[in-house]
mmCIF file with all atom_site columns, C-alpha atoms in Angstrom:
data_model
loop_
_atom_site.group_PDB
_atom_site.id
_atom_site.type_symbol
_atom_site.label_atom_id
_atom_site.label_alt_id
_atom_site.label_comp_id
_atom_site.label_asym_id
_atom_site.label_entity_id
_atom_site.label_seq_id
_atom_site.pdbx_PDB_ins_code
_atom_site.Cartn_x
_atom_site.Cartn_y
_atom_site.Cartn_z
_atom_site.occupancy
_atom_site.B_iso_or_equiv
_atom_site.pdbx_formal_charge
_atom_site.auth_seq_id
_atom_site.auth_comp_id
_atom_site.auth_asym_id
_atom_site.auth_atom_id
_atom_site.pdbx_PDB_model_num
ATOM 1   C CA . SER A 1 1   ? 68.462  94.177  81.850  1.00 0.00 ? 145 SER A CA 1
ATOM 2   C CA . LEU A 1 2   ? 65.179  95.921  81.031  1.00 0.00 ? 146 LEU A CA 1
ATOM 3   C CA . PRO A 1 3   ? 63.069  93.024  82.385  1.00 0.00 ? 147 PRO A CA 1
ATOM 4   C CA . VAL A 1 4   ? 65.135  93.004  85.579  1.00 0.00 ? 148 VAL A CA 1
ATOM 5   C CA . MET A 1 5   ? 64.693  96.757  85.949  1.00 0.00 ? 149 MET A CA 1
ATOM 6   C CA . ALA A 1 6   ? 60.938  96.444  85.350  1.00 0.00 ? 150 ALA A CA 1
ATOM 7   C CA . LEU A 1 7   ? 60.724  93.702  87.963  1.00 0.00 ? 151 LEU A CA 1
ATOM 8   C CA . LEU A 1 8   ? 62.603  95.840  90.487  1.00 0.00 ? 152 LEU A CA 1
ATOM 9   C CA . LEU A 1 9   ? 60.362  98.821  89.770  1.00 0.00 ? 153 LEU A CA 1
ATOM 10  C CA . LEU A 1 10  ? 57.207  96.726  90.202  1.00 0.00 ? 154 LEU A CA 1
ATOM 11  C CA . LEU A 1 11  ? 58.492  94.691  93.125  1.00 0.00 ? 155 LEU A CA 1
ATOM 12  C CA . GLU A 1 12  ? 56.227  96.129  95.836  1.00 0.00 ? 156 GLU A CA 1
ATOM 13  C CA . PRO A 1 13  ? 52.884  95.696  94.049  1.00 0.00 ? 157 PRO A CA 1
ATOM 14  C CA . LEU A 1 14  ? 53.989  92.268  92.799  1.00 0.00 ? 158 LEU A CA 1
ATOM 15  C CA . LEU A 1 15  ? 54.843  91.068  96.301  1.00 0.00 ? 159 LEU A CA 1
ATOM 16  C CA . VAL A 1 16  ? 51.585  92.456  97.704  1.00 0.00 ? 160 VAL A CA 1
ATOM 17  C CA . ALA A 1 17  ? 49.661  90.688  94.922  1.00 0.00 ? 161 ALA A CA 1
ATOM 18  C CA . LEU A 1 18  ? 51.449  87.473  95.886  1.00 0.00 ? 162 LEU A CA 1
ATOM 19  C CA . GLY A 1 19  ? 50.168  87.856  99.447  1.00 0.00 ? 163 GLY A CA 1
ATOM 20  C CA . ARG A 1 20  ? 53.279  89.138  101.181 1.00 0.00 ? 164 ARG A CA 1
ATOM 21  C CA . PRO A 1 21  ? 52.758  91.678  103.989 1.00 0.00 ? 165 PRO A CA 1
ATOM 22  C CA . ARG A 1 22  ? 52.943  95.319  102.869 1.00 0.00 ? 166 ARG A CA 1
ATOM 23  C CA . ALA A 1 23  ? 55.833  96.073  105.278 1.00 0.00 ? 167 ALA A CA 1
ATOM 24  C CA . PHE A 1 24  ? 57.880  93.261  103.733 1.00 0.00 ? 168 PHE A CA 1
ATOM 25  C CA . ALA A 1 25  ? 56.960  94.379  100.208 1.00 0.00 ? 169 ALA A CA 1
ATOM 26  C CA . SER A 1 26  ? 57.950  97.969  100.999 1.00 0.00 ? 170 SER A CA 1
ATOM 27  C CA . ALA A 1 27  ? 61.287  96.892  102.474 1.00 0.00 ? 171 ALA A CA 1
ATOM 28  C CA . ALA A 1 28  ? 62.019  94.694  99.447  1.00 0.00 ? 172 ALA A CA 1
ATOM 29  C CA . ALA A 1 29  ? 61.052  97.518  97.080  1.00 0.00 ? 173 ALA A CA 1
ATOM 30  C CA . ALA A 1 30  ? 63.359  99.925  98.916  1.00 0.00 ? 174 ALA A CA 1
ATOM 31  C CA . TYR A 1 31  ? 66.243  97.480  98.481  1.00 0.00 ? 175 TYR A CA 1
ATOM 32  C CA . GLY A 1 32  ? 65.247  96.988  94.851  1.00 0.00 ? 176 GLY A CA 1
ATOM 33  C CA . ALA A 1 33  ? 65.459  100.739 94.304  1.00 0.00 ? 177 ALA A CA 1
ATOM 34  C CA . CYS A 1 34  ? 68.977  100.740 95.760  1.00 0.00 ? 178 CYS A CA 1
ATOM 35  C CA . ILE A 1 35  ? 70.192  98.092  93.321  1.00 0.00 ? 179 ILE A CA 1
ATOM 36  C CA . LEU A 1 36  ? 68.216  99.302  90.287  1.00 0.00 ? 180 LEU A CA 1
ATOM 37  C CA . PRO A 1 37  ? 71.279  100.851 88.576  1.00 0.00 ? 181 PRO A CA 1
ATOM 38  C CA . VAL A 1 38  ? 73.189  97.559  88.877  1.00 0.00 ? 182 VAL A CA 1
ATOM 39  C CA . ALA A 1 39  ? 71.243  95.922  86.020  1.00 0.00 ? 183 ALA A CA 1
ATOM 40  C CA . PRO A 1 40  ? 72.451  98.217  83.208  1.00 0.00 ? 184 PRO A CA 1
ATOM 41  C CA . LEU A 1 41  ? 75.914  98.429  84.794  1.00 0.00 ? 185 LEU A CA 1
ATOM 42  C CA . VAL A 1 42  ? 76.264  94.639  84.745  1.00 0.00 ? 186 VAL A CA 1
ATOM 43  C CA . GLY A 1 43  ? 75.192  94.612  81.097  1.00 0.00 ? 187 GLY A CA 1
ATOM 44  C CA . ALA A 1 44  ? 77.802  97.206  80.197  1.00 0.00 ? 188 ALA A CA 1
ATOM 45  C CA . GLN A 1 45  ? 80.453  95.373  82.209  1.00 0.00 ? 189 GLN A CA 1
ATOM 46  C CA . ARG A 1 46  ? 79.714  92.059  80.494  1.00 0.00 ? 190 ARG A CA 1
ATOM 47  C CA . ALA A 1 47  ? 79.966  93.664  77.061  1.00 0.00 ? 191 ALA A CA 1
ATOM 48  C CA . MET A 1 48  ? 83.312  95.289  77.851  1.00 0.00 ? 192 MET A CA 1
ATOM 49  C CA . THR A 1 49  ? 84.701  92.165  79.529  1.00 0.00 ? 193 THR A CA 1
ATOM 50  C CA . SER A 1 50  ? 83.679  89.983  76.577  1.00 0.00 ? 194 SER A CA 1
ATOM 51  C CA . TRP A 1 51  ? 85.280  92.416  74.149  1.00 0.00 ? 195 TRP A CA 1
ATOM 52  C CA . LEU A 1 52  ? 88.525  92.427  76.101  1.00 0.00 ? 196 LEU A CA 1
ATOM 53  C CA . ALA A 1 53  ? 88.465  88.629  76.418  1.00 0.00 ? 197 ALA A CA 1
ATOM 54  C CA . ALA A 1 54  ? 88.073  88.357  72.638  1.00 0.00 ? 198 ALA A CA 1
ATOM 55  C CA . LEU A 1 55  ? 91.309  90.349  72.394  1.00 0.00 ? 199 LEU A CA 1
ATOM 56  C CA . LYS A 1 56  ? 92.889  87.980  74.951  1.00 0.00 ? 200 LYS A CA 1
ATOM 57  C CA . ILE A 1 57  ? 93.192  90.816  77.457  1.00 0.00 ? 201 ILE A CA 1
ATOM 58  C CA . THR A 1 58  ? 92.061  89.426  80.794  1.00 0.00 ? 202 THR A CA 1
ATOM 59  C CA . ARG A 1 59  ? 94.569  90.598  83.392  1.00 0.00 ? 203 ARG A CA 1
ATOM 60  C CA . PRO A 1 60  ? 93.195  94.172  83.797  1.00 0.00 ? 204 PRO A CA 1
ATOM 61  C CA . VAL A 1 61  ? 89.677  92.875  84.487  1.00 0.00 ? 205 VAL A CA 1
ATOM 62  C CA . LEU A 1 62  ? 91.077  90.420  87.021  1.00 0.00 ? 206 LEU A CA 1
ATOM 63  C CA . LEU A 1 63  ? 93.043  93.166  88.781  1.00 0.00 ? 207 LEU A CA 1
ATOM 64  C CA . ILE A 1 64  ? 90.028  95.483  88.822  1.00 0.00 ? 208 ILE A CA 1
ATOM 65  C CA . ASN A 1 65  ? 87.885  92.752  90.371  1.00 0.00 ? 209 ASN A CA 1
ATOM 66  C CA . LEU A 1 66  ? 90.539  91.821  92.927  1.00 0.00 ? 210 LEU A CA 1
ATOM 67  C CA . ALA A 1 67  ? 90.875  95.461  93.973  1.00 0.00 ? 211 ALA A CA 1
ATOM 68  C CA . LEU A 1 68  ? 87.123  95.889  94.321  1.00 0.00 ? 212 LEU A CA 1
ATOM 69  C CA . VAL A 1 69  ? 86.414  92.819  96.475  1.00 0.00 ? 213 VAL A CA 1
ATOM 70  C CA . PRO A 1 70  ? 87.895  94.218  99.711  1.00 0.00 ? 214 PRO A CA 1
ATOM 71  C CA . LEU A 1 71  ? 86.450  97.646  98.923  1.00 0.00 ? 215 LEU A CA 1
ATOM 72  C CA . HIS A 1 72  ? 83.009  96.086  98.510  1.00 0.00 ? 216 HIS A CA 1
ATOM 73  C CA . ALA A 1 73  ? 83.328  94.226  101.801 1.00 0.00 ? 217 ALA A CA 1
ATOM 74  C CA . LEU A 1 74  ? 84.472  97.339  103.657 1.00 0.00 ? 218 LEU A CA 1
ATOM 75  C CA . LEU A 1 75  ? 81.850  99.582  102.090 1.00 0.00 ? 219 LEU A CA 1
ATOM 76  C CA . THR A 1 76  ? 79.103  97.065  102.836 1.00 0.00 ? 220 THR A CA 1
ATOM 77  C CA . TYR A 1 77  ? 80.186  96.816  106.460 1.00 0.00 ? 221 TYR A CA 1
ATOM 78  C CA . LEU A 1 78  ? 80.358  100.588 106.864 1.00 0.00 ? 222 LEU A CA 1
ATOM 79  C CA . LEU A 1 79  ? 77.007  101.247 105.213 1.00 0.00 ? 223 LEU A CA 1
ATOM 80  C CA . VAL A 1 80  ? 75.130  98.411  106.917 1.00 0.00 ? 224 VAL A CA 1
ATOM 81  C CA . VAL A 1 81  ? 76.623  98.524  110.412 1.00 0.00 ? 225 VAL A CA 1
ATOM 82  C CA . ARG A 1 82  ? 77.963  102.057 110.806 1.00 0.00 ? 226 ARG A CA 1
ATOM 83  C CA . SER A 1 83  ? 75.314  104.109 108.989 1.00 0.00 ? 227 SER A CA 1
ATOM 84  C CA . PRO A 1 84  ? 71.585  104.608 109.392 1.00 0.00 ? 228 PRO A CA 1
ATOM 85  C CA . LEU A 1 85  ? 70.981  102.817 106.072 1.00 0.00 ? 229 LEU A CA 1
ATOM 86  C CA . GLY A 1 86  ? 70.950  99.365  107.647 1.00 0.00 ? 230 GLY A CA 1
ATOM 87  C CA . TYR A 1 87  ? 70.218  96.605  105.126 1.00 0.00 ? 231 TYR A CA 1
ATOM 88  C CA . LEU A 1 88  ? 69.839  99.215  102.370 1.00 0.00 ? 232 LEU A CA 1
ATOM 89  C CA . GLY A 1 89  ? 73.555  99.897  102.750 1.00 0.00 ? 233 GLY A CA 1
ATOM 90  C CA . ALA A 1 90  ? 74.279  96.532  101.124 1.00 0.00 ? 234 ALA A CA 1
ATOM 91  C CA . GLY A 1 91  ? 72.353  97.614  98.035  1.00 0.00 ? 235 GLY A CA 1
ATOM 92  C CA . VAL A 1 92  ? 74.072  100.982 97.941  1.00 0.00 ? 236 VAL A CA 1
ATOM 93  C CA . ALA A 1 93  ? 77.490  99.311  98.291  1.00 0.00 ? 237 ALA A CA 1
ATOM 94  C CA . THR A 1 94  ? 76.672  96.903  95.450  1.00 0.00 ? 238 THR A CA 1
ATOM 95  C CA . THR A 1 95  ? 75.646  99.800  93.214  1.00 0.00 ? 239 THR A CA 1
ATOM 96  C CA . VAL A 1 96  ? 78.748  101.855 94.036  1.00 0.00 ? 240 VAL A CA 1
ATOM 97  C CA . VAL A 1 97  ? 81.072  98.917  93.359  1.00 0.00 ? 241 VAL A CA 1
ATOM 98  C CA . ALA A 1 98  ? 79.300  98.099  90.079  1.00 0.00 ? 242 ALA A CA 1
ATOM 99  C CA . LEU A 1 99  ? 79.737  101.722 89.008  1.00 0.00 ? 243 LEU A CA 1
ATOM 100 C CA . LEU A 1 100 ? 83.430  101.673 89.965  1.00 0.00 ? 244 LEU A CA 1
ATOM 101 C CA . ARG A 1 101 ? 83.937  98.386  88.080  1.00 0.00 ? 245 ARG A CA 1
ATOM 102 C CA . VAL A 1 102 ? 82.363  99.763  84.902  1.00 0.00 ? 246 VAL A CA 1
ATOM 103 C CA . GLY A 1 103 ? 84.252  103.039 85.241  1.00 0.00 ? 247 GLY A CA 1
ATOM 104 C CA . ALA A 1 104 ? 87.623  101.346 85.747  1.00 0.00 ? 248 ALA A CA 1
ATOM 105 C CA . THR A 1 105 ? 87.072  98.934  82.857  1.00 0.00 ? 249 THR A CA 1
ATOM 106 C CA . TYR A 1 106 ? 85.912  101.722 80.557  1.00 0.00 ? 250 TYR A CA 1
ATOM 107 C CA . ALA A 1 107 ? 88.902  103.873 81.537  1.00 0.00 ? 251 ALA A CA 1
ATOM 108 C CA . PHE A 1 108 ? 91.214  100.986 80.665  1.00 0.00 ? 252 PHE A CA 1
ATOM 109 C CA . ILE A 1 109 ? 89.509  100.545 77.283  1.00 0.00 ? 253 ILE A CA 1
ATOM 110 C CA . LEU A 1 110 ? 89.763  104.253 76.532  1.00 0.00 ? 254 LEU A CA 1
ATOM 111 C CA . GLU A 1 111 ? 93.458  104.172 77.323  1.00 0.00 ? 255 GLU A CA 1
ATOM 112 C CA . LEU A 1 112 ? 93.850  101.042 75.227  1.00 0.00 ? 256 LEU A CA 1
ATOM 113 C CA . VAL A 1 113 ? 92.004  102.389 72.172  1.00 0.00 ? 257 VAL A CA 1
ATOM 114 C CA . LEU A 1 114 ? 92.948  106.037 72.253  1.00 0.00 ? 258 LEU A CA 1
ATOM 115 C CA . ASP A 1 115 ? 96.453  105.727 73.666  1.00 0.00 ? 259 ASP A CA 1
ATOM 116 C CA . GLY A 1 116 ? 95.937  108.967 75.491  1.00 0.00 ? 260 GLY A CA 1
ATOM 117 C CA . GLY A 1 117 ? 94.768  110.632 72.276  1.00 0.00 ? 261 GLY A CA 1
ATOM 118 C CA . GLU A 1 118 ? 98.309  110.758 70.869  1.00 0.00 ? 262 GLU A CA 1
ATOM 119 C CA . SER A 1 119 ? 97.994  108.179 68.086  1.00 0.00 ? 263 SER A CA 1
ATOM 120 C CA . ASP A 1 120 ? 95.555  105.913 66.333  1.00 0.00 ? 264 ASP A CA 1
ATOM 121 C CA . GLU A 1 121 ? 97.732  102.848 66.824  1.00 0.00 ? 265 GLU A CA 1
ATOM 122 C CA . LEU A 1 122 ? 98.713  101.277 70.111  1.00 0.00 ? 266 LEU A CA 1
ATOM 123 C CA . VAL A 1 123 ? 101.003 98.360  70.773  1.00 0.00 ? 267 VAL A CA 1
ATOM 124 C CA . LEU A 1 124 ? 100.361 96.790  74.135  1.00 0.00 ? 268 LEU A CA 1
ATOM 125 C CA . ASP A 1 125 ? 101.630 93.875  76.097  1.00 0.00 ? 269 ASP A CA 1
ATOM 126 C CA . ALA A 1 126 ? 98.628  91.762  77.108  1.00 0.00 ? 270 ALA A CA 1
ATOM 127 C CA . ASN A 1 127 ? 99.632  88.752  79.190  1.00 0.00 ? 271 ASN A CA 1
ATOM 128 C CA . GLY A 1 128 ? 103.018 88.626  77.480  1.00 0.00 ? 272 GLY A CA 1
ATOM 129 C CA . VAL A 1 129 ? 101.749 88.812  73.892  1.00 0.00 ? 273 VAL A CA 1
ATOM 130 C CA . GLU A 1 130 ? 102.151 91.971  71.855  1.00 0.00 ? 274 GLU A CA 1
ATOM 131 C CA . TRP A 1 131 ? 99.217  92.949  69.627  1.00 0.00 ? 275 TRP A CA 1
ATOM 132 C CA . SER A 1 132 ? 98.915  95.801  67.191  1.00 0.00 ? 276 SER A CA 1
ATOM 133 C CA . ILE A 1 133 ? 95.548  97.472  67.655  1.00 0.00 ? 277 ILE A CA 1
ATOM 134 C CA . VAL A 1 134 ? 94.196  100.042 65.254  1.00 0.00 ? 278 VAL A CA 1
ATOM 135 C CA . ALA A 1 135 ? 91.430  102.364 66.464  1.00 0.00 ? 279 ALA A CA 1
ATOM 136 C CA . TRP A 1 136 ? 89.087  103.068 63.599  1.00 0.00 ? 280 TRP A CA 1
ATOM 137 C CA . LEU A 1 137 ? 87.426  105.982 65.337  1.00 0.00 ? 281 LEU A CA 1
ATOM 138 C CA . GLY A 1 138 ? 85.129  106.725 62.381  1.00 0.00 ? 282 GLY A CA 1
ATOM 139 C CA . HIS A 1 139 ? 83.789  103.150 62.325  1.00 0.00 ? 283 HIS A CA 1
ATOM 140 C CA . PRO A 1 140 ? 82.765  101.967 65.800  1.00 0.00 ? 284 PRO A CA 1
ATOM 141 C CA . SER A 1 141 ? 82.175  98.429  64.541  1.00 0.00 ? 285 SER A CA 1
ATOM 142 C CA . LYS A 1 142 ? 85.923  98.188  63.845  1.00 0.00 ? 286 LYS A CA 1
ATOM 143 C CA . ILE A 1 143 ? 87.265  99.445  67.188  1.00 0.00 ? 287 ILE A CA 1
ATOM 144 C CA . PRO A 1 144 ? 89.851  98.008  67.392  1.00 0.00 ? 288 PRO A CA 1
ATOM 145 C CA . GLY A 1 145 ? 90.829  95.735  64.492  1.00 0.00 ? 289 GLY A CA 1
ATOM 146 C CA . LEU A 1 146 ? 93.412  93.144  65.386  1.00 0.00 ? 290 LEU A CA 1
ATOM 147 C CA . SER A 1 147 ? 96.344  92.620  63.078  1.00 0.00 ? 291 SER A CA 1
ATOM 148 C CA . SER A 1 148 ? 98.788  89.760  63.341  1.00 0.00 ? 292 SER A CA 1
ATOM 149 C CA . PRO A 1 149 ? 100.982 89.539  66.427  1.00 0.00 ? 293 PRO A CA 1
ATOM 150 C CA . ARG A 1 150 ? 104.181 91.598  66.228  1.00 0.00 ? 294 ARG A CA 1
ATOM 151 C CA . ASN A 1 151 ? 107.556 89.913  66.366  1.00 0.00 ? 295 ASN A CA 1
#
């Protein structure tokens, strides 16, 4: 994500160097600035989604994504058509939705691992299969460790 962020930050001078008109380069750079936070958010989302998939927990990510699709469409429409942002509204909407996606996924993981802070062990029903998950809070590399499925 660092190369993508660097490219977005250097977009205007790069486009000018490639012979694009300055007005076009400025407009592209403004859009690039709007979506700049998306790069690290996508990286964080991929890491969390992969971790959950390794635990065979896929339904929450699906539900989060399904909930965010209409919100993204509505927010994009409102920010592009009904606000003075114009085309920049699409970038702002993309950033807001990426932030919401990461926040919702992280909140689910916190609930999963910490069980509301009441215990170090959580039994959950993930797609019909019960797993015992132990949160080794002192050893982040072991959060959580899977044991055998419960009967």
